[in-house]
Coordinates of C-alpha atoms and ligand atoms in Angstrom, one line a residue:
Chain A
X1 CA 81.4 239.4 82.8
X2 CA 81.8 237.8 86.1
X3 CA 85.1 237.0 87.5
X4 CA 85.5 233.5 88.6
X5 CA 88.1 233.5 91.7
X6 CA 91.2 231.4 91.7
X7 CA 89.5 229.4 94.1
X8 CA 86.4 228.6 91.9
X9 CA 88.3 227.8 89.7
X10 CA 90.0 225.5 90.7
X11 CA 87.5 223.6 92.7
X12 CA 85.3 223.3 90.0
X13 CA 88.2 221.4 88.3
X14 CA 88.3 219.3 91.9
X15 CA 85.0 218.7 91.4
X16 CA 85.1 217.4 87.6
X17 CA 88.2 215.5 88.2
X18 CA 86.6 213.5 91.2
X19 CA 83.5 213.1 89.3
X20 CA 85.3 211.0 86.4
X21 CA 87.1 209.2 88.8
X22 CA 84.1 206.5 88.1
X23 CA 83.4 206.9 84.0
X24 CA 80.0 204.9 83.1
X25 CA 81.8 203.1 79.9
X26 CA 84.9 202.0 81.8
X27 CA 86.7 200.1 78.8
X28 CA 85.7 196.4 79.9
X29 CA 88.9 194.4 79.9
X30 CA 88.8 191.6 76.7
X31 CA 91.0 188.3 76.7
X32 CA 92.9 187.9 73.6
X33 CA 93.1 183.9 74.2
X34 CA 93.3 182.1 70.8
X35 CA 90.2 179.8 70.7
X36 CA 91.7 176.6 70.3
X37 CA 95.5 177.0 70.8
X38 CA 98.3 174.0 70.2
X39 CA 98.6 173.0 73.8
X40 CA 101.1 170.4 76.0
X41 CA 99.3 168.2 78.6
X42 CA 101.8 167.1 81.2
X43 CA 101.2 164.3 82.9
X44 CA 103.6 163.9 86.4
X45 CA 102.1 160.2 87.5
X46 CA 103.5 159.3 84.1
X47 CA 106.9 161.0 84.0
X48 CA 110.4 158.8 84.8
X49 CA 112.9 161.6 85.3
X50 CA 114.8 160.7 82.6
X51 CA 115.8 164.1 80.9
X52 CA 115.7 163.5 77.9
X53 CA 113.0 166.3 77.3
X54 CA 115.8 168.5 78.9
X55 CA 118.2 167.1 76.1
X56 CA 116.0 167.5 73.7
X57 CA 114.8 171.2 74.4
X58 CA 119.1 171.9 74.7
X59 CA 119.5 170.5 71.2
X60 CA 116.2 171.7 69.2
X61 CA 117.3 175.5 70.7
X62 CA 120.8 175.0 70.0
X63 CA 121.6 175.8 74.1
X64 CA 125.0 175.7 75.0
X65 CA 126.6 172.5 76.5
X66 CA 125.4 171.7 80.0
X67 CA 127.9 172.1 83.0
X68 CA 126.6 168.4 83.9
X69 CA 125.7 165.9 81.3
X70 CA 121.8 164.8 80.7
X71 CA 122.5 161.3 82.4
X72 CA 123.5 163.0 85.5
X73 CA 121.0 162.4 88.1
X74 CA 122.5 164.1 90.6
X75 CA 121.3 167.6 89.5
X76 CA 118.2 165.8 91.3
X77 CA 119.4 167.3 94.4
X78 CA 118.5 170.6 94.0
X79 CA 115.7 172.0 93.1
X80 CA 116.0 174.0 89.5
X81 CA 114.7 176.7 87.3
X82 CA 114.5 177.2 83.9
X83 CA 117.6 179.4 83.0
X84 CA 118.9 181.3 79.6
X85 CA 120.6 178.1 79.1
X86 CA 118.0 175.7 79.9
X87 CA 114.6 176.4 78.7
X88 CA 113.0 173.4 80.6
X89 CA 114.3 171.6 83.7
X90 CA 112.9 168.7 85.4
X91 CA 112.9 168.8 89.3
X92 CA 112.4 165.6 91.9
X93 CA 109.7 165.8 94.6
X94 CA 109.4 162.8 97.3
X95 CA 106.5 164.9 98.7
X96 CA 103.4 162.3 98.2
X97 CA 105.4 160.2 100.5
X98 CA 105.2 156.5 98.8
X99 CA 107.0 154.2 99.0
X100 CA 108.2 150.9 97.7
X101 CA 108.3 147.3 99.0
X102 CA 111.4 148.2 100.2
X103 CA 110.6 151.2 101.7
X104 CA 112.2 153.8 99.6
X105 CA 110.2 156.9 99.3
X106 CA 109.2 156.9 95.8
X107 CA 109.9 160.5 93.5
X108 CA 107.8 162.3 91.4
X109 CA 109.5 164.6 88.6
X110 CA 108.3 167.3 87.5
X111 CA 109.2 169.6 84.0
X112 CA 109.1 172.8 84.0
X113 CA 108.7 175.8 81.4
X114 CA 107.1 178.6 80.3
X115 CA 103.4 177.7 80.7
X116 CA 102.8 179.7 77.3
X117 CA 100.0 181.7 79.0
X118 CA 96.4 182.3 77.1
X119 CA 96.5 186.1 78.4
X120 CA 100.1 186.2 79.2
X121 CA 101.2 189.0 81.8
X122 CA 104.5 188.8 80.2
X123 CA 103.7 190.0 77.0
X124 CA 100.8 192.7 78.7
X125 CA 103.9 193.8 80.6
X126 CA 106.2 194.1 77.7
X127 CA 106.0 197.9 76.4
X128 CA 107.6 197.0 73.1
X129 CA 105.4 194.3 72.1
X130 CA 108.4 192.3 72.0
X131 CA 106.3 189.5 73.7
X132 CA 103.5 188.3 72.3
X133 CA 100.7 185.5 72.4
X134 CA 101.0 183.9 68.8
X135 CA 97.4 182.1 67.4
X136 CA 99.1 178.8 67.4
X137 CA 99.5 179.2 71.4
X138 CA 103.5 180.0 71.7
X139 CA 104.2 183.0 73.5
X140 CA 106.8 184.3 70.9
X141 CA 109.8 186.4 71.9
X142 CA 111.1 188.6 69.4
X143 CA 114.4 189.6 70.2
X144 CA 114.8 192.6 67.5
X145 CA 111.9 194.9 69.8
X146 CA 113.3 193.8 73.1
X147 CA 114.8 196.7 74.7
X148 CA 116.0 195.1 78.1
X149 CA 113.8 196.4 80.2
X150 CA 112.6 192.7 82.0
X151 CA 109.7 193.9 82.7
X152 CA 108.3 190.3 81.8
X153 CA 110.4 188.8 83.9
X154 CA 108.8 190.6 86.9
X155 CA 105.5 190.4 86.0
X156 CA 105.2 186.5 85.1
X157 CA 104.0 184.8 87.5
X158 CA 105.8 181.6 87.3
X159 CA 108.9 183.4 87.0
X160 CA 109.8 181.9 83.9
X161 CA 111.8 184.6 81.8
X162 CA 115.4 184.6 82.0
X163 CA 118.3 187.0 81.2
X164 CA 121.5 186.2 79.3
X165 CA 123.4 188.3 82.2
X166 CA 126.5 187.2 80.9
X167 CA 126.2 188.6 77.4
X168 CA 126.8 192.4 77.5
X169 CA 126.4 193.7 74.0
X170 CA 123.3 191.8 72.5
X171 CA 121.5 190.2 76.1
X172 CA 118.3 187.9 75.5
X173 CA 115.3 187.3 77.1
X174 CA 115.4 183.3 77.2
X175 CA 112.4 181.0 77.8
X176 CA 111.0 178.6 76.6
X177 CA 109.8 178.9 73.1
X178 CA 107.1 176.6 72.8
X179 CA 109.3 175.2 69.7
X180 CA 107.3 177.6 67.8
X181 CA 109.2 177.4 64.6
X182 CA 108.5 173.3 65.0
X183 CA 104.5 173.5 65.4
X184 CA 104.5 176.3 62.7
X185 CA 105.3 173.3 60.4
X186 CA 102.5 170.6 59.5
X187 CA 102.6 168.0 61.6
X188 CA 105.4 169.3 63.7
X189 CA 105.9 168.8 67.6
X190 CA 107.6 170.6 70.4
X191 CA 110.8 168.9 70.8
X192 CA 110.7 167.3 73.8
X193 CA 107.1 166.2 73.3
X194 CA 108.0 164.1 70.8
X195 CA 111.4 162.6 72.8
X196 CA 109.2 161.4 75.9
X197 CA 108.9 157.7 76.1
X198 CA 106.8 158.0 78.3
X199 CA 104.2 160.7 76.5
X200 CA 104.2 162.4 79.9
X201 CA 103.9 165.1 77.8
X202 CA 101.1 165.2 75.1
X203 CA 100.8 167.4 72.4
X204 CA 97.5 168.5 70.7
X205 CA 94.7 171.0 71.2
X206 CA 94.1 172.8 73.9
X207 CA 90.1 171.6 74.0
X208 CA 91.6 167.7 73.1
X209 CA 93.7 167.7 75.9
X210 CA 91.3 169.0 78.6
X211 CA 89.1 166.4 77.5
X212 CA 91.6 164.0 77.4
X213 CA 92.7 165.0 81.3
X214 CA 89.2 164.6 82.3
X215 CA 89.3 161.2 80.5
X216 CA 92.1 160.2 82.6
X217 CA 91.4 161.5 85.6
X218 CA 87.6 160.0 85.5
X219 CA 89.3 156.4 84.6
X220 CA 91.4 156.4 87.1
X221 CA 90.5 158.3 90.3
X222 CA 93.3 156.6 92.6
X223 CA 96.1 158.1 90.3
X224 CA 95.0 161.7 89.9
X225 CA 93.8 164.6 92.2
X226 CA 90.6 165.8 90.2
X227 CA 92.2 169.1 89.3
X228 CA 93.9 170.3 85.7
X229 CA 96.4 172.8 86.6
X230 CA 96.3 175.6 83.9
X231 CA 92.8 174.6 83.0
X232 CA 91.6 178.2 84.9
X233 CA 95.0 179.0 86.5
X234 CA 95.9 182.8 85.6
X235 CA 92.6 182.7 83.2
X236 CA 94.2 179.2 81.5
X237 CA 97.7 178.2 80.1
X238 CA 98.6 176.1 77.3
X239 CA 100.7 173.7 79.4
X240 CA 98.4 171.8 81.3
X241 CA 99.4 169.3 84.3
X242 CA 97.8 166.5 85.8
X243 CA 99.3 165.3 89.2
X244 CA 98.5 162.6 92.0
X245 CA 99.0 165.7 94.5
X246 CA 98.3 169.4 94.2
X247 CA 101.4 171.2 91.9
X248 CA 101.2 173.7 95.1
X249 CA 103.8 170.5 96.4
X250 CA 105.3 170.2 93.4
X251 CA 107.0 173.9 93.8
X252 CA 104.3 175.0 91.7
X253 CA 103.4 178.7 93.1
X254 CA 99.5 179.3 93.6
X255 CA 98.5 181.6 91.5
X256 CA 95.0 183.4 91.0
X257 CA 92.1 181.6 88.4
X258 CA 91.8 185.3 86.9
X259 CA 94.1 186.2 84.3
X260 CA 97.2 188.5 85.4
X261 CA 96.2 191.3 82.6
X262 CA 93.0 191.5 83.7
X263 CA 93.7 193.5 86.6
X264 CA 96.7 195.3 85.4
X265 CA 95.6 196.3 81.9
X266 CA 92.2 197.5 83.8
X267 CA 93.7 200.2 85.8
X268 CA 96.5 200.9 82.8
X269 CA 93.9 201.6 80.4
X270 CA 91.3 203.3 82.8
X271 CA 94.1 205.6 84.1
X272 CA 96.0 206.2 80.7
X273 CA 93.0 205.2 78.0
X274 CA 91.5 208.6 78.5
X275 CA 94.5 210.7 79.7
X276 CA 92.7 211.8 82.5
X277 CA 95.0 210.5 85.3
X278 CA 96.8 213.9 85.5
X279 CA 93.7 215.7 86.1
X280 CA 92.3 213.0 88.9
X281 CA 95.8 214.3 90.4
X282 CA 95.6 217.9 90.2
X283 CA 92.0 217.9 91.0
X284 CA 92.3 216.2 94.2
X285 CA 95.1 218.5 95.1
X286 CA 93.7 221.6 94.4
X287 CA 90.6 220.7 96.1
X288 CA 93.0 219.8 99.1
X289 CA 94.5 223.5 98.5
X290 CA 91.3 225.0 98.5
X291 CA 89.9 223.5 101.8
X292 CA 93.3 224.1 103.1
X293 CA 93.4 227.6 102.1
X294 CA 89.9 228.3 103.2
X295 CA 91.0 227.2 106.7
X296 CA 93.8 229.3 106.8
X297 CA 91.3 232.3 105.7
X298 CA 89.0 231.1 108.5
X299 CA 91.4 231.2 111.0
X300 CA 92.8 234.8 109.9
X301 CA 89.5 236.1 110.7
Chain B
X1 CA 144.2 163.7 87.4
X2 CA 147.8 164.2 86.5
X3 CA 148.4 160.8 86.9
X4 CA 145.8 159.5 84.4
X5 CA 146.6 162.4 81.9
X6 CA 150.0 161.1 81.8
X7 CA 148.9 157.4 81.4
X8 CA 146.2 158.1 78.7
X9 CA 148.5 160.1 76.7
X10 CA 151.0 157.2 76.9
X11 CA 148.1 154.9 75.1
X12 CA 147.5 157.7 73.1
X13 CA 151.1 157.4 72.1
X14 CA 151.5 154.1 71.4
X15 CA 148.2 153.7 69.5
X16 CA 149.2 157.0 67.2
X17 CA 152.8 155.5 66.8
X18 CA 151.5 152.2 65.2
X19 CA 149.6 154.0 63.1
X20 CA 152.2 156.3 61.9
X21 CA 155.2 154.1 61.3
X22 CA 154.4 151.8 58.6
X23 CA 157.1 149.6 59.7
X24 CA 156.3 148.9 63.1
X25 CA 154.9 145.2 63.7
X26 CA 150.9 145.4 63.9
X27 CA 149.8 142.7 66.4
X28 CA 147.4 139.9 64.4
X29 CA 145.0 137.8 66.4
X30 CA 143.9 134.7 65.0
X31 CA 140.8 133.4 65.2
X32 CA 140.8 130.0 65.8
X33 CA 136.9 129.7 65.8
X34 CA 136.0 131.5 63.0
X35 CA 132.2 132.5 62.2
X36 CA 131.5 130.7 58.8
X37 CA 130.8 133.1 56.0
X38 CA 127.1 131.6 56.1
X39 CA 125.7 132.1 58.7
X40 CA 123.5 134.8 60.0
X41 CA 121.9 134.7 62.9
X42 CA 118.3 133.7 62.0
X43 CA 116.4 134.8 64.3
X44 CA 117.7 138.3 64.1
X45 CA 117.1 138.7 60.7
X46 CA 113.3 137.3 60.9
X47 CA 112.8 139.6 64.2
X48 CA 114.1 142.7 62.2
X49 CA 112.1 141.4 59.5
X50 CA 109.2 141.3 61.8
X51 CA 109.7 144.7 63.2
X52 CA 108.6 146.2 59.8
X53 CA 105.7 144.5 59.2
X54 CA 102.3 146.8 59.0
X55 CA 99.4 146.3 61.2
X56 CA 95.8 147.8 60.6
X57 CA 95.0 149.9 62.8
X58 CA 92.7 148.8 65.2
X59 CA 90.2 151.9 65.6
X60 CA 87.9 150.6 68.3
X61 CA 88.9 148.4 71.1
X62 CA 87.0 145.5 72.9
X63 CA 87.8 146.4 76.6
X64 CA 87.2 144.0 79.2
X65 CA 88.2 143.6 83.2
X66 CA 91.8 142.2 83.4
X67 CA 91.0 139.6 85.6
X68 CA 88.0 138.2 83.5
X69 CA 90.1 138.6 80.7
X70 CA 92.9 136.5 82.4
X71 CA 90.1 133.7 83.4
X72 CA 88.6 133.7 79.7
X73 CA 91.8 133.2 78.0
X74 CA 93.1 130.8 80.2
X75 CA 89.4 128.8 79.9
X76 CA 90.1 129.0 76.0
X77 CA 93.7 127.8 76.4
X78 CA 95.4 130.7 75.2
X79 CA 99.0 130.9 76.7
X80 CA 102.6 130.0 75.7
X81 CA 101.9 127.6 73.2
X82 CA 100.3 130.1 71.0
X83 CA 103.6 132.5 70.5
X84 CA 104.8 132.8 67.0
X85 CA 107.6 134.7 67.8
X86 CA 109.8 134.1 71.2
X87 CA 112.7 136.8 70.1
X88 CA 111.8 140.2 68.6
X89 CA 113.4 143.3 68.0
X90 CA 111.7 146.5 68.9
X91 CA 112.5 148.2 66.2
X92 CA 108.9 149.8 64.2
X93 CA 109.2 153.0 62.3
X94 CA 106.5 154.6 65.5
X95 CA 109.0 153.8 67.8
X96 CA 111.6 156.6 66.1
X97 CA 109.9 159.5 67.1
X98 CA 112.6 161.9 67.8
X99 CA 116.1 161.1 66.7
X100 CA 117.8 157.5 67.5
X101 CA 119.7 158.6 70.6
X102 CA 119.5 154.3 71.3
X103 CA 119.7 151.2 69.5
X104 CA 116.2 149.4 69.7
X105 CA 115.9 146.7 72.3
X106 CA 116.0 142.9 71.9
X107 CA 112.7 141.6 73.6
X108 CA 112.4 138.1 74.5
X109 CA 108.6 137.6 74.0
X110 CA 108.8 133.9 75.3
X111 CA 111.1 134.5 78.5
X112 CA 108.7 137.3 79.6
X113 CA 105.8 135.3 79.1
X114 CA 106.7 132.3 81.0
X115 CA 108.0 134.4 84.2
X116 CA 104.3 136.4 83.8
X117 CA 103.0 132.7 84.8
X118 CA 101.9 132.7 81.0
X119 CA 99.7 136.0 81.4
X120 CA 99.2 137.2 78.1
X121 CA 96.9 139.4 79.3
X122 CA 99.5 141.6 81.5
X123 CA 100.3 143.2 77.5
X124 CA 97.7 142.0 75.4
X125 CA 95.2 144.1 77.8
X126 CA 92.8 144.6 74.7
X127 CA 91.4 143.2 71.5
X128 CA 89.8 144.4 68.5
X129 CA 86.0 145.0 69.0
X130 CA 84.6 142.6 67.1
X131 CA 87.1 139.7 67.4
X132 CA 87.5 139.8 71.5
X133 CA 89.4 136.7 71.2
X134 CA 92.1 138.0 69.0
X135 CA 95.6 138.6 70.4
X136 CA 97.8 141.1 68.3
X137 CA 100.8 142.7 68.8
X138 CA 101.5 146.6 70.6
X139 CA 101.1 148.3 67.5
X140 CA 97.9 147.3 66.3
X141 CA 97.0 149.6 68.5
X142 CA 99.7 151.7 69.3
X143 CA 101.1 153.8 66.5
X144 CA 101.6 157.5 66.1
X145 CA 101.8 159.6 69.1
X146 CA 99.6 162.8 69.7
X147 CA 96.9 161.4 66.8
X148 CA 93.9 163.8 67.2
X149 CA 91.3 161.4 65.4
X150 CA 92.4 159.0 68.7
X151 CA 92.8 161.2 71.7
X152 CA 94.1 159.4 74.5
X153 CA 95.2 156.5 72.8
X154 CA 99.0 156.7 73.8
X155 CA 101.6 155.9 70.9
X156 CA 103.7 153.1 70.4
X157 CA 106.7 154.2 72.2
X158 CA 105.2 155.4 75.1
X159 CA 103.2 152.0 75.0
X160 CA 106.3 150.3 75.2
X161 CA 108.0 152.4 78.0
X162 CA 105.0 152.5 80.4
X163 CA 104.8 148.9 80.3
X164 CA 108.0 147.3 80.7
X165 CA 109.2 150.2 82.9
X166 CA 106.2 150.1 85.3
X167 CA 105.8 146.4 85.3
X168 CA 110.0 146.2 86.0
X169 CA 109.2 149.4 88.9
X170 CA 106.3 147.1 90.4
X171 CA 108.1 144.1 90.4
X172 CA 111.5 145.4 91.1
X173 CA 112.6 142.8 88.6
X174 CA 114.1 144.1 85.4
X175 CA 116.4 147.2 83.9
X176 CA 115.0 150.7 84.6
X177 CA 117.6 153.1 83.3
X178 CA 117.9 153.2 79.4
X179 CA 120.7 151.5 78.9
X180 CA 119.8 148.6 80.7
X181 CA 117.0 147.7 78.2
X182 CA 118.5 150.0 75.2
X183 CA 122.3 150.1 73.4
X184 CA 123.0 153.4 73.2
X185 CA 123.6 154.8 69.8
X186 CA 127.2 156.2 69.7
X187 CA 126.9 159.3 68.2
X188 CA 129.4 160.8 65.4
X189 CA 132.6 161.9 67.2
X190 CA 133.9 163.9 64.2
X191 CA 130.9 166.7 65.0
X192 CA 131.8 166.5 68.9
X193 CA 135.5 166.3 69.1
X194 CA 137.2 169.8 69.2
X195 CA 140.7 169.8 68.7
X196 CA 143.8 172.1 67.0
X197 CA 145.2 171.3 64.5
X198 CA 148.3 168.7 65.5
X199 CA 147.3 168.0 68.7
X200 CA 149.8 167.2 71.6
X201 CA 148.9 163.6 72.9
X202 CA 147.9 165.8 76.2
X203 CA 145.4 167.6 74.4
X204 CA 143.6 164.6 72.9
X205 CA 143.6 163.0 76.2
X206 CA 142.1 165.9 77.9
X207 CA 139.8 166.4 75.2
X208 CA 138.3 162.8 75.6
X209 CA 138.1 163.9 79.3
X210 CA 136.3 166.9 78.8
X211 CA 132.9 164.5 78.3
X212 CA 134.1 161.1 79.8
X213 CA 134.7 162.9 82.8
X214 CA 133.9 159.6 84.9
X215 CA 136.0 157.4 82.7
X216 CA 139.3 158.8 84.2
X217 CA 137.8 158.4 88.0
X218 CA 137.0 154.7 86.9
X219 CA 140.3 154.3 85.4
X220 CA 141.7 154.9 88.4
X221 CA 140.3 152.0 90.5
X222 CA 140.7 149.8 87.9
X223 CA 143.6 146.9 87.6
X224 CA 145.2 149.2 84.9
X225 CA 145.8 151.6 87.3
X226 CA 146.5 149.5 90.5
X227 CA 147.6 146.3 89.3
X228 CA 150.8 144.8 91.4
X229 CA 151.7 141.5 90.2
X230 CA 152.4 138.8 90.4
X231 CA 153.6 138.8 86.2
X232 CA 153.6 135.2 85.5
X233 CA 154.4 135.7 81.8
X234 CA 157.3 138.3 82.6
X235 CA 160.4 136.4 82.8
X236 CA 162.3 136.3 86.1
X237 CA 159.3 138.1 87.5
X238 CA 157.2 134.9 87.5
X239 CA 156.0 135.6 91.5
X240 CA 157.2 138.7 92.3
X241 CA 154.5 141.1 93.5
X242 CA 156.6 143.9 93.6
X243 CA 156.2 145.1 89.8
X244 CA 153.3 146.2 88.5
X245 CA 151.3 148.9 87.6
X246 CA 150.6 150.0 91.1
X247 CA 154.1 150.3 91.9
X248 CA 157.1 150.9 89.1
X249 CA 155.9 150.1 86.0
X250 CA 154.7 153.0 83.2
X251 CA 152.2 155.0 85.6
X252 CA 154.6 155.3 88.4
X253 CA 155.5 158.7 89.8
Ligands
SF4_1 S1 104.5 181.6 81.8 FE1 105.6 183.4 82.4 S2 106.7 184.0 80.6 FE2 105.3 182.1 80.0 S3 103.6 183.0 79.1 FE3 103.0 182.9 80.9 S4 103.5 184.9 81.9 FE4 104.7 184.8 79.7
SF4_2 S1 108.6 173.2 74.0 FE1 110.2 173.3 72.7 S2 111.4 175.2 73.7 FE2 109.7 174.5 75.3 S3 109.8 173.2 76.6 FE3 109.8 172.0 74.9 S4 111.5 171.6 73.8 FE4 112.1 173.3 74.9
SF4_3 S1 111.2 163.0 78.6 FE1 109.2 162.8 79.4 S2 109.8 161.1 81.0 FE2 111.6 162.1 80.5 S3 111.5 163.5 82.3 FE3 111.1 164.7 80.4 S4 108.8 165.1 80.7 FE4 110.0 163.2 81.9

């Protein structure tokens, strides 16, 4: 029987490893987005900054009393982010440079909360499945499964999930729930959408809302820019925005149009599905070793 | 701050004393012009009833250019004389979509029509498809919010708010904030007030100030705090300005 030398053996594994680097049937990433989930359309041009949505959200989710009450307009002096104590916040911008008759700049108010992405990066990053996309559209958080690793907070492109740092014993990740319990009931609506006095938030099915948004833009092209933020952003979100200016001007991040989990999960699955990542690593290493050894031997001679 | 707490504490003491001791003489005010027991504000009762009236939902509307519509109505002679109710209470069940944080708006229909130069179409912008001359109230077309069958038709609450606030802003006339039109419904304070058993008057005052933060500051700028005589009703001090709450009465340190 022919003796395989150590070098030959290692080199062959190296070759095998590299050849597996481009598997022919690499698993194509598949979106798990629900077909026509519940969604909300926020019309920034309608919002009057009354903060009633914050109030309703606070009541509906039994959140703690805020430091400044909901009538207080001084909160607009700084830009706020959703937190563990407020799942939605309204911010004020003077970015559109529109003025009233007396030359005062006209404000634009924008409500922010979890976007309930169609393919949520937070759920994809969650290693225990505590965050999951529900068929009705909500990205639901199950505190019982959460181990507090906070990967979701890092993964979310909108920097939404907040963590109860003050709570040492049973800390939770906190974010807008899409009023999961309320919308699961027949005819139920999110608290913020039902309280909003001007219907700046329209609740409905995502496809209907996209149509409504398109109609509004078409009927009043002077009022809106021709873009629905959330239609394509990060592969689509359940909270959609139409506005008179790019949402990036209103504190929204500029995000890619493809689902975030598509890239990360493709890498992950190709690496881990076949469990061959160690083989690649050792293959490459052994290849390098073999070459080096060869060189050494050559030098010795 | 200490001053306010002290003063309000005194107030509380006075109030609680007058309740607790049965023989304390209570002040009785005589109403010299009592309201006749049979009197009711008729227009208000009528308006409340009207607010509950149901209108059949108008599914299809006749849309036209707003200026053409205005001219058409002028030619037809439709104007302020056609107004059936000049006073309204906007209390349709469609408006209360969440919970009643505020009371209903009392709307002066006639006065608004007059200030808008009898231009009805500013609010009555569409008519039913089959009768383009018919003027219906808002809630014939705007009813429930987010009706999937009539996607894009806003609900009554939004219709009111968008039109009212939009117009008030544009004309820079009329209120824009909530309490300019609504009375605030005072929430049930039994649920809100958190006090220990047998609270001291200071605790009570502090509890009030927990939410009504500005009330304390406002008080400091009012005559209840700053007033310095004259004291026309105080014997021997009629023209004296040395005394008063700002100097040596009750709240001075
Ligand atoms: S916005 Fe962030 S937290 Fe919300 S679903 Fe998307 S990734 Fe998750
Ligand atoms: S959907 Fe519910 S939880 Fe989310 S912001 Fe609105 S009220 Fe808050
Ligand atoms: S309740 Fe509606 S109008 Fe008021 S701040 Fe929220 S989104 Fe804007």
